[in-house]
Coordinates of C-alpha atoms and ligand atoms in Angstrom, one line a residue:
M1 CA 0.0 0.0 0.0
P2 CA 1.4 3.5 -0.8
N3 CA 1.4 5.9 2.1
M4 CA -2.1 7.4 2.1
P5 CA -2.8 10.5 4.1
T6 CA -5.3 10.0 6.8
L7 CA -8.7 11.2 5.9
Y8 CA -10.9 12.5 8.7
P9 CA -14.7 12.5 8.5
G10 CA -15.6 15.5 6.4
D11 CA -12.2 15.6 4.7
S12 CA -12.4 16.1 1.0
R13 CA -9.8 16.2 -1.7
P14 CA -9.6 19.2 -4.1
D15 CA -12.6 19.2 -6.5
P16 CA -11.1 19.4 -10.0
S17 CA -14.4 20.3 -11.6
G18 CA -14.4 23.7 -9.8
N19 CA -18.2 23.5 -9.4
E20 CA -18.2 23.9 -5.7
S21 CA -19.2 27.3 -4.3
L22 CA -16.5 29.6 -3.1
E23 CA -18.0 29.4 0.3
K24 CA -17.7 25.6 0.4
R25 CA -14.2 25.7 -0.9
D26 CA -13.2 28.4 1.6
K27 CA -14.5 26.2 4.4
T28 CA -12.8 23.2 3.0
Y29 CA -9.3 24.6 2.6
I30 CA -8.7 27.7 4.8
L31 CA -8.1 28.6 8.4
H32 CA -8.8 32.3 8.9
P33 CA -6.8 34.6 11.3
F34 CA -8.4 35.8 14.5
T35 CA -11.7 34.1 13.5
P36 CA -13.6 31.7 15.7
I37 CA -13.4 28.5 13.7
G38 CA -16.8 27.0 14.6
E39 CA -18.7 30.3 14.0
W40 CA -17.0 30.7 10.6
E41 CA -18.1 27.2 9.6
N42 CA -21.7 27.9 10.5
E43 CA -22.0 31.2 8.8
S44 CA -22.1 32.6 5.2
P45 CA -18.9 34.6 4.7
M46 CA -18.9 37.9 2.9
V47 CA -16.8 37.4 -0.2
I48 CA -15.1 40.6 -1.2
A49 CA -14.9 41.2 -4.9
G50 CA -13.7 44.8 -5.3
G51 CA -13.3 48.3 -3.8
E52 CA -13.3 51.9 -4.7
G53 CA -12.4 54.8 -2.5
S54 CA -13.9 54.3 1.0
R55 CA -16.0 51.4 -0.1
I56 CA -15.6 47.7 -0.6
F57 CA -18.0 45.5 -2.6
D58 CA -19.0 41.9 -2.1
D59 CA -19.6 39.4 -4.8
Q60 CA -23.4 40.0 -4.6
G61 CA -22.9 43.6 -5.7
N62 CA -23.4 45.2 -2.3
A63 CA -21.3 48.2 -1.3
Y64 CA -20.0 48.8 2.3
L65 CA -18.2 51.7 3.8
D66 CA -14.8 50.4 5.0
G67 CA -15.1 51.4 8.6
T68 CA -11.8 49.7 9.6
S69 CA -9.7 50.8 6.6
S70 CA -9.4 47.0 5.9
L71 CA -8.0 46.6 9.4
W72 CA -6.1 49.9 9.7
V73 CA -4.1 49.6 6.5
N74 CA -5.9 51.6 3.9
L75 CA -5.0 55.2 3.9
L76 CA -6.1 56.9 0.7
G77 CA -8.9 54.7 -0.4
H78 CA -9.1 51.6 -2.6
R79 CA -8.0 51.7 -6.2
H80 CA -6.2 55.0 -5.8
P81 CA -5.2 55.9 -9.4
A82 CA -1.7 57.2 -8.5
I83 CA -0.9 54.1 -6.4
D84 CA -2.3 51.7 -8.9
R85 CA -0.2 53.4 -11.6
A86 CA 3.0 53.4 -9.6
I87 CA 2.7 49.6 -9.0
Q88 CA 1.9 49.0 -12.7
E89 CA 4.9 51.1 -13.8
Q90 CA 7.2 49.1 -11.4
M91 CA 5.8 45.9 -12.8
E92 CA 7.1 46.8 -16.2
K93 CA 10.6 46.8 -14.7
I94 CA 10.9 44.0 -12.1
A95 CA 8.5 42.7 -9.4
H96 CA 11.2 41.5 -7.0
S97 CA 14.9 41.1 -6.4
T98 CA 16.7 40.5 -3.1
F99 CA 18.0 43.2 -0.9
L100 CA 20.6 41.0 0.6
G101 CA 23.8 42.3 -0.9
L102 CA 22.0 44.1 -3.8
T103 CA 20.0 47.3 -3.9
H104 CA 17.5 49.1 -6.1
E105 CA 16.5 52.7 -6.9
G106 CA 13.0 52.6 -5.3
G107 CA 14.4 51.2 -2.0
I108 CA 17.0 53.9 -1.9
R109 CA 14.6 56.7 -2.8
L110 CA 11.9 55.6 -0.3
A111 CA 14.6 55.5 2.5
E112 CA 15.6 59.0 1.7
E113 CA 12.0 60.2 1.5
L114 CA 11.3 58.6 4.9
A115 CA 14.4 60.1 6.4
L116 CA 13.2 63.5 5.3
R117 CA 9.8 63.1 7.0
A118 CA 10.7 61.0 10.0
P119 CA 10.9 62.7 13.4
G120 CA 14.3 64.0 14.6
N121 CA 17.4 62.1 13.6
L122 CA 15.8 58.9 12.4
Q123 CA 17.5 58.7 9.1
R124 CA 18.4 55.0 8.7
V125 CA 15.9 52.4 7.6
F126 CA 15.8 48.6 7.9
Y127 CA 13.1 47.2 5.6
S128 CA 10.9 44.2 6.3
D129 CA 7.5 43.1 5.3
N130 CA 5.0 43.5 8.1
G131 CA 4.5 45.2 11.5
S132 CA 5.5 42.2 13.5
T133 CA 8.8 41.8 11.8
A134 CA 9.5 45.6 12.1
V135 CA 9.0 45.1 15.9
E136 CA 11.2 42.0 16.0
I137 CA 14.0 43.9 14.3
A138 CA 13.7 46.8 16.7
L139 CA 13.8 44.4 19.7
K140 CA 16.9 42.7 18.3
L141 CA 18.7 45.9 17.4
A142 CA 18.0 47.5 20.7
F143 CA 19.3 44.4 22.5
L144 CA 22.5 44.4 20.4
L145 CA 23.1 48.0 21.3
R146 CA 22.3 47.8 24.9
R147 CA 24.3 44.6 25.7
K148 CA 27.5 46.5 24.9
D149 CA 27.3 48.4 28.2
H150 CA 24.8 46.2 30.0
P151 CA 25.5 42.6 29.3
E152 CA 22.8 41.6 31.8
A153 CA 20.1 43.6 30.0
R154 CA 17.8 41.2 28.3
R155 CA 14.3 42.1 29.4
F156 CA 11.9 44.3 27.7
F157 CA 9.4 46.6 29.3
S158 CA 5.9 47.0 27.7
L159 CA 2.4 47.8 28.7
E160 CA -0.5 45.6 29.6
R161 CA -2.9 45.3 26.7
A162 CA -0.1 46.1 24.3
Y163 CA -0.2 44.7 20.8
H164 CA 3.0 44.5 18.8
G165 CA 2.3 41.6 16.4
D166 CA 2.0 37.9 16.5
T167 CA 5.5 36.6 16.0
L168 CA 7.0 35.2 19.2
G169 CA 9.2 38.2 20.1
A170 CA 6.2 40.5 19.6
V171 CA 4.0 38.1 21.6
G172 CA 6.5 38.4 24.5
V173 CA 6.0 42.1 24.7
G174 CA 2.3 41.8 24.0
G175 CA -0.2 42.2 26.8
I176 CA -3.6 41.1 25.5
N177 CA -4.2 38.0 27.6
R178 CA -6.8 36.5 25.2
F179 CA -4.3 36.6 22.3
H180 CA -0.9 36.3 24.0
A181 CA -1.2 34.3 27.2
P182 CA -1.4 30.9 25.5
F183 CA 2.0 31.5 23.9
Y184 CA 3.8 33.0 26.9
P185 CA 5.5 29.6 27.6
L186 CA 7.2 30.0 24.3
A187 CA 7.9 33.7 24.5
H188 CA 10.3 36.0 26.4
E189 CA 7.7 37.7 28.6
S190 CA 8.3 41.4 29.3
L191 CA 8.0 43.4 32.4
K192 CA 4.7 45.3 32.3
A193 CA 2.8 48.3 33.8
P194 CA -0.9 49.1 33.3
A195 CA -2.0 50.8 30.1
P196 CA -3.0 54.4 30.7
D197 CA -6.7 53.7 30.1
C198 CA -8.4 56.6 31.9
F199 CA -11.8 55.2 31.3
R200 CA -11.1 51.7 32.6
C201 CA -8.3 52.4 35.0
P202 CA -7.1 49.1 36.6
L203 CA -5.5 51.2 39.4
G204 CA -8.7 53.1 40.2
L205 CA -7.0 56.4 39.6
S206 CA -9.0 59.5 38.9
R207 CA -9.3 60.6 35.3
D208 CA -7.7 64.0 35.6
R209 CA -4.6 62.5 37.3
C210 CA -4.3 59.6 34.8
S211 CA -1.3 60.9 32.8
I212 CA 0.6 61.7 36.0
D213 CA -0.2 58.8 38.4
C214 CA -0.3 56.1 35.8
A215 CA 2.9 57.3 34.2
D216 CA 4.5 57.2 37.7
V217 CA 3.8 53.5 37.9
A218 CA 5.6 52.9 34.6
V219 CA 8.4 55.3 35.4
R220 CA 9.0 53.6 38.8
T221 CA 9.2 50.2 37.1
I222 CA 11.6 51.4 34.5
R223 CA 13.8 53.0 37.1
R224 CA 13.8 50.0 39.4
H225 CA 14.7 47.6 36.5
G226 CA 16.8 50.0 34.4
P227 CA 20.0 48.0 34.1
E228 CA 18.1 44.8 33.3
L229 CA 16.1 46.4 30.5
A230 CA 17.1 45.9 26.8
A231 CA 14.4 48.3 25.7
V232 CA 11.0 49.9 26.4
I233 CA 8.4 49.4 23.7
L234 CA 5.2 51.4 23.4
E235 CA 2.4 52.2 21.0
P236 CA 2.4 56.0 21.3
R237 CA -0.9 57.7 22.1
L238 CA -3.2 54.9 20.9
Q239 CA -3.2 51.3 21.8
A240 CA -5.4 50.1 19.0
A241 CA -5.7 46.3 19.3
G242 CA -5.8 46.6 23.1
G243 CA -9.2 48.3 22.9
M244 CA -8.6 51.6 21.2
I245 CA -7.0 53.0 24.4
V246 CA -6.4 56.7 23.8
W247 CA -3.6 57.9 26.1
P248 CA -3.9 61.1 28.0
E249 CA -1.6 63.8 26.8
G250 CA 1.8 63.8 28.6
Y251 CA 2.0 60.1 29.4
L252 CA 4.3 59.4 26.5
T253 CA 6.5 62.4 27.5
R254 CA 6.9 61.2 31.0
V255 CA 7.7 57.6 30.2
S256 CA 10.1 58.6 27.4
Q257 CA 12.0 60.9 29.8
A258 CA 12.5 57.9 32.2
T259 CA 13.9 55.8 29.4
Q260 CA 16.3 58.6 28.6
E261 CA 17.4 59.0 32.2
E262 CA 18.1 55.3 32.4
G263 CA 19.7 55.1 29.0
V264 CA 17.3 52.4 27.9
P265 CA 16.5 52.4 24.2
L266 CA 12.9 53.5 23.4
I267 CA 11.0 51.7 20.7
L268 CA 7.8 53.3 19.4
D269 CA 5.6 51.0 17.5
E270 CA 3.7 53.2 15.1
V271 CA 2.5 50.4 12.9
A272 CA -1.1 51.4 13.6
T273 CA -0.6 55.1 14.4
G274 CA 1.8 56.0 11.6
F275 CA 1.0 58.1 8.5
G276 CA -1.5 60.5 9.8
R277 CA -4.1 58.4 11.7
T278 CA -3.6 60.4 14.9
G279 CA -3.5 63.8 13.2
A280 CA 0.3 64.0 12.9
L281 CA 2.4 62.0 10.4
F282 CA 3.7 60.0 13.4
A283 CA 1.9 60.0 16.8
C284 CA 5.2 60.7 18.7
E285 CA 5.3 64.1 17.0
L286 CA 2.2 65.1 18.9
E287 CA 4.4 65.3 22.0
G288 CA 7.7 66.1 20.2
I289 CA 9.2 62.7 21.2
V290 CA 12.0 61.1 19.1
P291 CA 12.4 57.4 19.9
D292 CA 15.6 55.3 19.3
F293 CA 13.6 53.0 17.0
L294 CA 10.4 53.7 15.2
C295 CA 8.4 50.9 13.6
A296 CA 6.0 51.5 10.8
G297 CA 4.0 49.3 8.5
K298 CA 0.2 49.0 7.8
G299 CA -0.5 52.4 6.1
L300 CA 3.0 52.7 4.7
T301 CA 1.9 51.4 1.3
G302 CA -1.5 52.9 1.5
G303 CA -2.8 49.5 2.5
Y304 CA -1.8 48.0 -0.8
L305 CA 1.1 45.6 -0.2
P306 CA 3.1 44.2 2.7
L307 CA 6.0 46.5 3.6
A308 CA 7.4 47.7 7.0
V309 CA 10.3 49.8 8.2
T310 CA 12.3 50.1 11.4
L311 CA 13.9 53.6 11.6
F312 CA 16.8 54.6 13.7
S313 CA 19.6 57.2 13.9
E314 CA 23.0 57.5 12.3
G315 CA 24.6 57.1 15.8
T316 CA 22.9 53.7 16.2
Y317 CA 24.0 52.7 12.7
R318 CA 27.6 53.5 13.5
R319 CA 27.5 51.6 16.8
L320 CA 26.1 48.6 14.9
K321 CA 28.8 48.9 12.3
E322 CA 31.5 48.7 15.0
D323 CA 29.9 45.7 16.7
P324 CA 28.6 43.3 15.6
G325 CA 29.3 44.7 12.1
I326 CA 26.6 42.6 10.5
F327 CA 22.9 42.2 11.3
Y328 CA 21.9 38.6 10.8
H329 CA 18.3 39.2 10.0
G330 CA 16.4 39.6 6.7
H331 CA 13.3 38.5 4.9
S332 CA 12.8 37.1 1.4
Y333 CA 10.7 40.0 0.5
T334 CA 12.7 42.8 2.2
A335 CA 12.1 46.1 0.3
N336 CA 9.9 44.4 -2.3
P337 CA 10.0 46.8 -5.3
L338 CA 6.3 46.7 -5.9
A339 CA 5.5 47.5 -2.3
V340 CA 8.2 50.2 -2.3
A341 CA 6.6 51.8 -5.4
A342 CA 3.2 51.8 -3.6
A343 CA 4.8 53.4 -0.5
R344 CA 6.4 56.1 -2.5
A345 CA 3.2 57.0 -4.3
T346 CA 1.3 56.9 -1.0
L347 CA 3.8 59.4 0.6
R348 CA 3.5 61.7 -2.4
E349 CA -0.3 61.6 -2.4
L350 CA -0.5 61.9 1.4
E351 CA 1.2 65.3 1.1
K352 CA -0.5 66.5 -2.0
G353 CA -4.0 65.6 -0.8
R354 CA -3.9 67.7 2.4
H355 CA -5.4 64.6 4.1
I356 CA -3.7 65.3 7.4
P357 CA -4.4 69.0 7.6
E358 CA -8.1 68.2 7.0
I359 CA -8.4 66.0 10.0
P360 CA -9.4 68.7 12.5
R361 CA -12.3 69.6 10.3
K362 CA -13.4 66.0 10.1
R363 CA -13.2 65.7 13.8
I364 CA -16.2 68.1 14.0
I365 CA -18.2 65.2 12.7
F366 CA -16.8 63.1 15.5
E367 CA -18.0 65.7 18.0
K368 CA -21.5 65.5 16.6
L369 CA -21.4 61.7 16.7
E370 CA -20.3 61.8 20.3
R371 CA -23.3 64.0 21.2
K372 CA -25.7 61.5 19.5
L373 CA -24.1 58.5 21.1
K374 CA -24.2 60.0 24.5
N375 CA -28.0 59.8 24.3
L376 CA -27.9 56.1 24.1
P377 CA -28.0 54.5 27.6
F378 CA -25.8 51.6 26.8
V379 CA -22.9 53.6 25.3
G380 CA -20.0 55.1 27.1
N381 CA -16.3 55.8 27.2
I382 CA -16.4 57.8 24.0
R383 CA -13.0 58.7 22.8
S384 CA -11.1 59.8 19.7
I385 CA -7.7 60.8 18.4
G386 CA -7.0 62.1 14.9
L387 CA -9.3 60.2 12.6
V388 CA -9.9 57.3 15.1
F389 CA -13.2 57.2 17.0
A390 CA -14.2 54.6 19.6
C391 CA -16.9 53.9 22.2
D392 CA -17.9 51.0 24.4
V393 CA -21.2 49.2 24.5
F394 CA -22.6 48.0 27.8
A395 CA -25.1 45.4 28.9
D396 CA -27.2 47.9 30.9
A397 CA -27.7 51.5 31.6
T398 CA -25.3 51.5 34.6
R399 CA -22.5 51.1 32.1
K400 CA -20.7 48.7 34.4
H401 CA -21.0 45.4 32.6
P402 CA -19.6 45.1 29.1
A403 CA -22.0 44.0 26.4
N404 CA -21.5 40.4 25.5
R405 CA -20.3 38.9 22.3
E406 CA -23.8 38.2 21.0
T407 CA -24.8 41.8 21.3
M408 CA -21.6 43.0 19.6
T409 CA -22.0 40.5 16.8
G410 CA -25.6 41.8 16.4
I411 CA -24.3 45.3 16.1
E412 CA -21.7 44.2 13.6
R413 CA -24.3 42.4 11.5
R414 CA -26.7 45.3 11.6
A415 CA -24.0 47.7 10.5
Q416 CA -23.2 45.4 7.6
S417 CA -26.9 45.3 6.6
L418 CA -26.9 49.1 6.6
G419 CA -23.7 49.2 4.5
L420 CA -20.8 49.6 7.0
I421 CA -18.0 47.2 7.9
V422 CA -17.0 47.3 11.6
R423 CA -15.1 44.8 13.6
P424 CA -15.7 45.2 17.4
L425 CA -12.8 44.6 19.8
T426 CA -14.7 42.9 22.7
N427 CA -17.2 45.6 23.7
T428 CA -15.5 48.4 21.9
L429 CA -16.8 49.7 18.6
Y430 CA -14.6 51.9 16.5
L431 CA -14.2 53.7 13.2
I432 CA -10.9 54.0 11.5
P433 CA -11.8 55.3 8.1
P434 CA -9.3 56.0 5.3
L435 CA -7.9 59.5 5.7
S436 CA -9.3 60.3 2.2
I437 CA -12.9 59.7 3.3
S438 CA -15.3 62.4 2.2
F439 CA -17.1 64.5 4.8
D440 CA -20.4 63.0 3.6
D441 CA -19.2 59.4 3.9
L442 CA -17.8 60.1 7.3
I443 CA -21.2 61.5 8.5
L444 CA -22.9 58.4 6.9
M445 CA -20.5 56.1 8.8
G446 CA -21.4 57.7 12.1
D447 CA -25.1 57.6 11.3
I448 CA -24.9 53.9 10.5
L449 CA -22.9 53.2 13.6
T450 CA -25.5 55.0 15.8
E451 CA -28.3 53.2 14.1
S452 CA -26.7 49.8 14.5
I453 CA -26.2 50.3 18.2
R454 CA -29.7 51.7 18.7
G455 CA -31.3 48.9 16.7
S456 CA -29.4 46.3 18.7
S457 CA -29.9 47.5 22.2
P458 CA -32.1 45.4 24.4
N459 CA -33.9 48.5 25.4
P460 CA -33.6 51.1 22.6
A461 CA -34.0 54.7 23.7
G462 CA -33.2 58.2 22.5
Ligands
PLP501 C1 -1.0 45.5 13.4 C2 0.0 45.8 14.4 C3 1.3 45.2 14.4 C4 1.5 43.9 13.6 O1 1.6 44.2 12.2 P1 1.3 43.0 11.2 O2 1.6 43.7 9.9 O3 -0.1 42.6 11.3 O4 2.3 42.0 11.5 C5 2.2 45.6 15.3 N1 2.0 46.7 16.1 C6 0.9 47.4 16.1 C7 0.7 48.5 16.9 C8 -0.2 47.0 15.2 O5 -1.3 47.6 15.2

């Protein structure tokens, strides 16, 4: 007998006729990320067939506003003519060649363009292909630097409810128990302090003292463990995956001062916050902070192709050149030329389109939305930064108990049926539209969000 693979009940072999529905084939061959497996199997998935501007279309011809920017990556809308063209033009030359020991014009020019726009002295770039790898690279480089003077420094400091990606180094500094705790036995778990979540303060601090008292806890930990620390890693001003935690102003400044005093490298993970989402090109610029390492990804290519960068200073570069003289880290698709072309076009359009300067005017729509949501008894903790808006949904009018998964899924479905894609994070609902969204579409997003919550509340009011 030849060695036959074991077939389980329900197993099927590829159907060469191609007559099966897409849904059936999806469920036969795919495991989806961050998706409850059983629920997926029992539901009809939405099959995305296209997109245009702030909308995506399913294969039934329905249009939906992209309320998550396709999970925080899309910056200037789908099928942006200039980005499309840049990729097509690059395709005429070459789709990919290695960056190990070779270089290419696009990679060089993008590095220069990033150096011109990056905060402070961050003029060197190490390319990779996703946010998690950009973080791994920063962790490794920080460790290499720090061990020169502090051979015992091998711990990282990060925040509870932090999210830095899903590779094991990133999981070690991650702090979302649901996602990360199962893998801690495999990871290098960091030292942690509470996230500065003024609404849901785990320390019971008063809201107006949050940036001071909460920062004190982090600062004390950093001081106490300074010599052991290889780096401090933070998501400046907005912990997105951790529940759209908008930091109080000043927290970043205080913690960053402590890292400077201790000489501990500061890594800022701007994978979610970079390229304008928070109202500045990079969130650290809101407080004039320049980190030792800045990680960016997601919006870098306008949400078109996987590309990420880890930025650092010339001083860091020189020290690495001295010792170890080579960085044993790289990815097959480092600085992929198609992705680089998309990133260069995105940067050009971002500046031309005045998308960032327009954010304060768009935030007036958020203010109106906040006033409407405040009338709903089950909604609270309304917060926003830049073009990111979030609120929490509760099980009752005391706003103490978070709404359950069923309620949140109900809201998500209702939003979909009204033409808006949202993806709740536990009981948090948020909007992260493309920066290019029109004023009318932004108003519509807010209206649908409100309507979806109202229609799903056990006791609709207002
Ligand atoms: C999404 C995200 C990452 C991981 O990026 P991937 O491209 O998904 O690997 C890292 N850090 C932050 C802050 C993120 O939001």
